[in-house]
Amino acid sequence: KDDINNNSFVQFQIWDFPGQIDFFDPTFDSDMIFGGCGALVFVIDAQDDYVEALTKLNQTVTKAHKVNPRIKFEVFIHKVDGVSDDFKMESQRDIHSRATDDLIDAGLEGVHLNFHLTSIYDHSIFEAFSKVVQKLIPQLAALENLLNLFIHNSGIEKAFLFDVVSKIYIATDATPVDMQSYELCCDMIDVVIDLSCIYGSRDNPDVPAFDNQSSSIIKMNNSTVLYLREVNKFLALVCIIREESFSRQGVIDYNFLCFREAITQVFELRFKHQKLEAIEQDSDNLEDLRDFERGDVISSMKRFQD
């Protein structure tokens, strides 16, 4: 079990079960395992005989859905590196068809499985986990709307809001995600972190070299600019901009400050919501709870809407 707590949005636990462990054994507490589960990721080896894996997938989904119908089911078709595109598509089609048919036979027509082609030799595994994590973020719609407003008013082609530690993007704008663009943005984060660690804060090693003042500009040979700005010490906004649009950098920087302020307000609302949940669980005084709702939460919502 690993705790992931990089920022206010990416906060969760990962429970890793090796394939040979049978967690349907009576010694395992299924209610404890699946009761608080937000997403279940099932990994299938695309280069192996996956008939047995599909049987285990069906058993797992059936049991987990019975315990917690709100679980989101994600299937990673893994190790697709070194194979042809035709093989990838055929494997995904075959696994999707068999898994869906098995669920229908089990009377689980309403359960939806999401499939992702992944490999550790490119950024597909990061993109797949990005899509999984995004489904667990209640504020995703607000983040996407903010990004859409930001790129529309700044002349930006594409923008990603990254969790710097994991390189998972927790939100992006409405334009389609291109794998090559995503890989460039990931590589840019690596470059900025490496250079910051080498040259930053040499006089005071206790001060993080990578903070909310960090920024970077990389000009590509195809008249494209990669622009990175830190939202806070855990989140970075990475943008892809045409060179002619980047001539208005002052406007882009001003819009970014507005975007960062709005993100901060979303953070505050999330904190208020978590505090409200804690009061609901611990407080016996309902009138105090109503005062809290009317006061702090509503006033925060008004600030965010303004």
Tab-separated table of C-alpha atoms in Angstrom:
chain	number	residue	atom	x	y	z
A	1	LYS	CA	0.000	0.000	0.000
A	2	ASP	CA	1.421	3.380	-1.045
A	3	ASP	CA	0.132	6.803	-0.016
A	4	ILE	CA	0.139	9.398	-2.824
A	5	ASN	CA	-0.193	12.890	-1.380
A	6	ASN	CA	1.573	15.301	-3.708
A	7	ASN	CA	-0.934	18.150	-3.703
A	8	SER	CA	-4.464	19.110	-2.800
A	9	PHE	CA	-5.937	17.292	-5.810
A	10	VAL	CA	-3.796	14.140	-6.071
A	11	GLN	CA	-4.461	12.479	-2.723
A	12	PHE	CA	-5.075	8.746	-2.715
A	13	GLN	CA	-3.739	5.317	-1.784
A	14	ILE	CA	-2.580	2.624	-4.186
A	15	TRP	CA	-3.125	-0.987	-3.143
A	16	ASP	CA	-1.086	-3.310	-5.359
A	17	PHE	CA	-2.158	-6.960	-5.570
A	18	PRO	CA	0.210	-9.335	-7.417
A	19	GLY	CA	-1.509	-11.559	-9.960
A	20	GLN	CA	-0.897	-14.750	-8.000
A	21	ILE	CA	-2.709	-13.511	-4.880
A	22	ASP	CA	-6.322	-14.606	-4.575
A	23	PHE	CA	-8.005	-11.801	-2.670
A	24	PHE	CA	-11.302	-13.666	-2.924
A	25	ASP	CA	-9.949	-16.020	-0.298
A	26	PRO	CA	-12.033	-15.799	2.908
A	27	THR	CA	-8.989	-14.457	4.741
A	28	PHE	CA	-9.295	-11.206	2.745
A	29	ASP	CA	-11.915	-8.622	3.722
A	30	SER	CA	-13.548	-7.677	0.414
A	31	ASP	CA	-15.662	-4.958	2.013
A	32	MET	CA	-12.543	-3.304	3.396
A	33	ILE	CA	-10.651	-3.633	0.093
A	34	PHE	CA	-13.380	-2.386	-2.253
A	35	GLY	CA	-15.628	-0.363	0.062
A	36	GLY	CA	-13.599	2.839	-0.178
A	37	CYS	CA	-12.128	2.165	-3.609
A	38	GLY	CA	-12.500	4.906	-6.216
A	39	ALA	CA	-10.950	3.122	-9.197
A	40	LEU	CA	-9.811	-0.424	-9.867
A	41	VAL	CA	-6.977	-0.851	-12.380
A	42	PHE	CA	-6.632	-4.358	-13.845
A	43	VAL	CA	-3.450	-5.013	-15.848
A	44	ILE	CA	-3.411	-7.566	-18.696
A	45	ASP	CA	-0.220	-8.676	-20.454
A	46	ALA	CA	-0.944	-8.171	-24.156
A	47	GLN	CA	1.950	-10.431	-25.198
A	48	ASP	CA	0.762	-13.400	-23.130
A	49	ASP	CA	-2.239	-15.715	-23.291
A	50	TYR	CA	-4.849	-13.556	-21.592
A	51	VAL	CA	-7.739	-16.052	-21.372
A	52	GLU	CA	-7.052	-16.742	-17.690
A	53	ALA	CA	-6.579	-13.008	-17.058
A	54	LEU	CA	-10.000	-12.256	-18.559
A	55	THR	CA	-11.577	-14.839	-16.250
A	56	LYS	CA	-9.895	-13.178	-13.258
A	57	LEU	CA	-11.029	-9.768	-14.542
A	58	ASN	CA	-14.644	-10.900	-14.682
A	59	GLN	CA	-14.469	-12.347	-11.173
A	60	THR	CA	-12.842	-9.193	-9.836
A	61	VAL	CA	-15.331	-6.798	-11.437
A	62	THR	CA	-18.287	-8.913	-10.311
A	63	LYS	CA	-17.110	-9.012	-6.702
A	64	ALA	CA	-15.999	-5.385	-6.538
A	65	HIS	CA	-19.190	-4.037	-8.137
A	66	LYS	CA	-21.289	-6.008	-5.651
A	67	VAL	CA	-19.422	-4.389	-2.740
A	68	ASN	CA	-19.148	-0.892	-4.232
A	69	PRO	CA	-21.186	-0.026	-7.375
A	70	ARG	CA	-19.453	3.384	-7.627
A	71	ILE	CA	-16.039	1.921	-8.514
A	72	LYS	CA	-14.605	2.946	-11.885
A	73	PHE	CA	-13.019	0.009	-13.709
A	74	GLU	CA	-9.905	0.598	-15.812
A	75	VAL	CA	-8.146	-2.106	-17.857
A	76	PHE	CA	-4.510	-1.528	-18.832
A	77	ILE	CA	-3.526	-3.640	-21.846
A	78	HIS	CA	0.143	-3.594	-20.989
A	79	LYS	CA	3.441	-4.394	-22.768
A	80	VAL	CA	2.296	-3.165	-26.169
A	81	ASP	CA	5.814	-1.912	-26.960
A	82	GLY	CA	7.646	-3.584	-29.817
A	83	VAL	CA	4.475	-4.769	-31.540
A	84	SER	CA	2.733	-3.434	-34.623
A	85	ASP	CA	-0.170	-1.001	-34.486
A	86	ASP	CA	-2.376	-3.665	-36.046
A	87	PHE	CA	-1.502	-6.055	-33.211
A	88	LYS	CA	-2.307	-3.373	-30.634
A	89	MET	CA	-5.689	-2.620	-32.132
A	90	GLU	CA	-6.555	-6.288	-32.577
A	91	SER	CA	-5.576	-7.102	-28.990
A	92	GLN	CA	-7.650	-4.217	-27.648
A	93	ARG	CA	-10.636	-5.160	-29.780
A	94	ASP	CA	-10.448	-8.826	-28.740
A	95	ILE	CA	-10.015	-8.102	-25.023
A	96	HIS	CA	-12.771	-5.475	-25.099
A	97	SER	CA	-15.164	-7.856	-26.846
A	98	ARG	CA	-14.492	-10.823	-24.575
A	99	ALA	CA	-14.580	-8.820	-21.360
A	100	THR	CA	-17.838	-7.105	-22.305
A	101	ASP	CA	-19.469	-10.390	-23.293
A	102	ASP	CA	-18.413	-11.957	-19.987
A	103	LEU	CA	-20.004	-9.093	-18.047
A	104	ILE	CA	-23.238	-9.426	-20.035
A	105	ASP	CA	-23.304	-13.145	-19.278
A	106	ALA	CA	-22.849	-12.302	-15.581
A	107	GLY	CA	-25.803	-9.901	-15.687
A	108	LEU	CA	-23.645	-6.765	-15.381
A	109	GLU	CA	-24.639	-4.960	-18.578
A	110	GLY	CA	-24.521	-1.595	-16.813
A	111	VAL	CA	-20.867	-1.906	-15.749
A	112	HIS	CA	-18.515	0.058	-18.009
A	113	LEU	CA	-14.880	-0.925	-18.557
A	114	ASN	CA	-12.329	1.600	-19.835
A	115	PHE	CA	-9.386	0.231	-21.830
A	116	HIS	CA	-5.903	1.755	-22.209
A	117	LEU	CA	-2.907	0.595	-24.244
A	118	THR	CA	0.187	1.071	-22.062
A	119	SER	CA	3.935	0.561	-22.012
A	120	ILE	CA	6.756	1.575	-19.659
A	121	TYR	CA	8.926	2.528	-22.646
A	122	ASP	CA	6.901	5.593	-23.589
A	123	HIS	CA	4.534	8.005	-21.842
A	124	SER	CA	1.387	5.950	-22.453
A	125	ILE	CA	1.406	4.658	-18.874
A	126	PHE	CA	1.462	8.238	-17.554
A	127	GLU	CA	-1.372	9.273	-19.836
A	128	ALA	CA	-3.447	6.262	-18.787
A	129	PHE	CA	-2.964	7.004	-15.090
A	130	SER	CA	-3.753	10.664	-15.801
A	131	LYS	CA	-7.158	9.679	-17.143
A	132	VAL	CA	-7.756	7.411	-14.144
A	133	VAL	CA	-6.846	10.113	-11.616
A	134	GLN	CA	-8.947	12.756	-13.380
A	135	LYS	CA	-12.074	10.666	-12.799
A	136	LEU	CA	-11.387	10.788	-9.063
A	137	ILE	CA	-11.114	14.601	-8.892
A	138	PRO	CA	-14.510	16.167	-8.076
A	139	GLN	CA	-13.276	19.595	-9.209
A	140	LEU	CA	-12.232	18.380	-12.676
A	141	ALA	CA	-14.975	20.295	-14.507
A	142	ALA	CA	-13.956	23.559	-12.822
A	143	LEU	CA	-10.296	23.010	-13.711
A	144	GLU	CA	-11.115	22.231	-17.340
A	145	ASN	CA	-13.314	25.334	-17.632
A	146	LEU	CA	-10.510	27.488	-16.241
A	147	LEU	CA	-8.047	26.021	-18.739
A	148	ASN	CA	-10.466	26.556	-21.623
A	149	LEU	CA	-10.873	30.218	-20.651
A	150	PHE	CA	-7.122	30.626	-20.240
A	151	ILE	CA	-6.123	29.252	-23.667
A	152	HIS	CA	-8.990	31.038	-25.436
A	153	ASN	CA	-7.953	34.442	-24.092
A	154	SER	CA	-4.217	33.853	-24.464
A	155	GLY	CA	-3.909	32.393	-27.973
A	156	ILE	CA	-2.517	29.097	-26.642
A	157	GLU	CA	-2.726	25.863	-28.627
A	158	LYS	CA	-2.715	23.378	-25.723
A	159	ALA	CA	-2.306	23.495	-21.935
A	160	PHE	CA	-1.725	20.801	-19.313
A	161	LEU	CA	-1.964	21.151	-15.544
A	162	PHE	CA	0.671	18.722	-14.271
A	163	ASP	CA	1.377	17.123	-10.952
A	164	VAL	CA	5.138	17.727	-11.077
A	165	VAL	CA	6.185	14.736	-8.954
A	166	SER	CA	4.367	12.035	-10.929
A	167	LYS	CA	4.053	13.841	-14.328
A	168	ILE	CA	0.360	12.981	-14.300
A	169	TYR	CA	-1.738	15.744	-15.839
A	170	ILE	CA	-4.724	16.303	-13.589
A	171	ALA	CA	-6.531	18.478	-16.141
A	172	THR	CA	-6.242	19.758	-19.692
A	173	ASP	CA	-8.338	21.880	-22.025
A	174	ALA	CA	-11.007	20.613	-24.401
A	175	THR	CA	-8.723	20.211	-27.435
A	176	PRO	CA	-7.631	16.612	-28.190
A	177	VAL	CA	-4.523	15.270	-26.449
A	178	ASP	CA	-1.694	14.444	-28.840
A	179	MET	CA	0.764	11.889	-27.426
A	180	GLN	CA	3.787	13.628	-28.918
A	181	SER	CA	2.795	16.965	-27.379
A	182	TYR	CA	2.212	15.303	-24.006
A	183	GLU	CA	5.656	13.662	-24.160
A	184	LEU	CA	7.289	17.015	-24.952
A	185	CYS	CA	5.622	18.610	-21.946
A	186	CYS	CA	6.734	15.737	-19.681
A	187	ASP	CA	10.304	16.059	-20.940
A	188	MET	CA	10.199	19.796	-20.296
A	189	ILE	CA	9.293	19.194	-16.653
A	190	ASP	CA	12.272	16.831	-16.324
A	191	VAL	CA	14.608	19.435	-17.839
A	192	VAL	CA	13.342	22.214	-15.550
A	193	ILE	CA	13.646	20.055	-12.429
A	194	ASP	CA	17.171	18.898	-13.339
A	195	LEU	CA	18.413	22.410	-14.092
A	196	SER	CA	16.743	23.813	-10.977
A	197	CYS	CA	18.439	21.211	-8.787
A	198	ILE	CA	21.843	21.935	-10.374
A	199	TYR	CA	21.798	25.734	-10.441
A	200	GLY	CA	19.067	26.850	-8.060
A	201	SER	CA	19.500	28.006	-4.452
A	202	ARG	CA	23.175	27.129	-4.154
A	203	ASP	CA	23.607	29.666	-1.336
A	204	ASN	CA	20.801	28.135	0.727
A	205	PRO	CA	20.367	24.384	0.129
A	206	ASP	CA	17.369	24.277	2.484
A	207	VAL	CA	15.333	26.429	0.093
A	208	PRO	CA	13.638	24.348	-2.644
A	209	ALA	CA	15.070	25.163	-6.074
A	210	PHE	CA	11.705	24.390	-7.655
A	211	ASP	CA	9.006	26.710	-6.290
A	212	ASN	CA	6.047	28.852	-7.350
A	213	GLN	CA	8.396	31.365	-8.995
A	214	SER	CA	9.884	28.801	-11.387
A	215	SER	CA	9.288	29.242	-15.105
A	216	SER	CA	10.846	28.140	-18.361
A	217	ILE	CA	10.663	28.901	-22.086
A	218	ILE	CA	11.813	26.433	-24.763
A	219	LYS	CA	11.639	27.474	-28.412
A	220	MET	CA	11.281	24.573	-30.842
A	221	ASN	CA	12.510	24.458	-34.440
A	222	ASN	CA	8.936	24.260	-35.767
A	223	SER	CA	7.927	27.788	-34.688
A	224	THR	CA	6.408	26.418	-31.480
A	225	VAL	CA	7.146	27.545	-27.924
A	226	LEU	CA	6.862	25.438	-24.758
A	227	TYR	CA	6.071	27.645	-21.788
A	228	LEU	CA	6.092	26.381	-18.173
A	229	ARG	CA	4.847	28.317	-15.140
A	230	GLU	CA	4.611	27.012	-11.613
A	231	VAL	CA	1.162	27.161	-10.029
A	232	ASN	CA	2.629	26.040	-6.689
A	233	LYS	CA	5.481	23.768	-5.644
A	234	PHE	CA	3.521	20.684	-6.719
A	235	LEU	CA	1.565	21.859	-9.780
A	236	ALA	CA	2.879	23.276	-13.055
A	237	LEU	CA	1.064	24.667	-16.080
A	238	VAL	CA	2.758	23.682	-19.345
A	239	CYS	CA	1.548	25.380	-22.532
A	240	ILE	CA	2.178	24.845	-26.233
A	241	ILE	CA	2.097	28.182	-28.078
A	242	ARG	CA	2.745	29.291	-31.627
A	243	GLU	CA	5.719	31.631	-31.851
A	244	GLU	CA	3.678	34.517	-33.253
A	245	SER	CA	1.198	34.224	-30.369
A	246	PHE	CA	4.001	34.241	-27.806
A	247	SER	CA	4.855	37.802	-28.853
A	248	ARG	CA	1.964	38.737	-26.526
A	249	GLN	CA	3.734	37.235	-23.515
A	250	GLY	CA	2.595	40.060	-21.255
A	251	VAL	CA	-1.038	39.158	-21.875
A	252	ILE	CA	-0.280	35.468	-21.335
A	253	ASP	CA	1.476	36.189	-18.033
A	254	TYR	CA	-1.395	38.364	-16.809
A	255	ASN	CA	-3.936	35.682	-17.720
A	256	PHE	CA	-1.792	33.100	-15.950
A	257	LEU	CA	-1.880	35.133	-12.728
A	258	CYS	CA	-5.677	35.211	-12.991
A	259	PHE	CA	-5.686	31.469	-13.619
A	260	ARG	CA	-3.436	30.791	-10.616
A	261	GLU	CA	-5.659	32.909	-8.369
A	262	ALA	CA	-8.719	30.968	-9.516
A	263	ILE	CA	-6.931	27.661	-8.875
A	264	THR	CA	-6.142	28.868	-5.367
A	265	GLN	CA	-9.827	29.546	-4.793
A	266	VAL	CA	-10.645	26.021	-5.969
A	267	PHE	CA	-8.123	24.741	-3.424
A	268	GLU	CA	-9.834	26.772	-0.715
A	269	LEU	CA	-13.240	25.392	-1.659
A	270	ARG	CA	-11.887	21.861	-1.535
A	271	PHE	CA	-10.455	22.527	1.922
A	272	LYS	CA	-13.762	23.963	3.090
A	273	HIS	CA	-15.589	20.930	1.720
A	274	GLN	CA	-13.241	18.550	3.549
A	275	LYS	CA	-13.687	20.581	6.731
A	276	LEU	CA	-17.447	20.440	6.287
A	277	GLU	CA	-17.331	16.654	5.912
A	278	ALA	CA	-15.290	16.406	9.105
A	279	ILE	CA	-17.857	18.520	10.962
A	280	GLU	CA	-20.686	16.362	9.634
A	281	GLN	CA	-18.948	13.287	11.006
A	282	ASP	CA	-17.830	14.697	14.359
A	283	SER	CA	-20.284	17.441	15.331
A	284	ASP	CA	-23.500	16.739	17.205
A	285	ASN	CA	-24.638	20.347	16.953
A	286	LEU	CA	-26.621	20.664	13.699
A	287	GLU	CA	-27.118	24.392	14.160
A	288	ASP	CA	-23.354	24.930	14.192
A	289	LEU	CA	-23.167	22.886	11.006
A	290	ARG	CA	-25.796	25.054	9.306
A	291	ASP	CA	-23.965	28.223	10.359
A	292	PHE	CA	-20.777	26.829	8.884
A	293	GLU	CA	-22.521	26.033	5.600
A	294	ARG	CA	-24.138	29.466	5.375
A	295	GLY	CA	-20.983	31.314	6.343
A	296	ASP	CA	-17.659	29.954	5.152
A	297	VAL	CA	-18.749	27.732	2.267
A	298	ILE	CA	-21.231	30.099	0.653
A	299	SER	CA	-18.893	33.085	0.962
A	300	SER	CA	-16.118	31.056	-0.671
A	301	MET	CA	-18.417	30.128	-3.537
A	302	LYS	CA	-19.282	33.791	-4.059
A	303	ARG	CA	-15.582	34.714	-4.219
A	304	PHE	CA	-14.988	31.974	-6.757
A	305	GLN	CA	-17.888	33.079	-8.959
A	306	ASP	CA	-16.751	36.697	-8.817
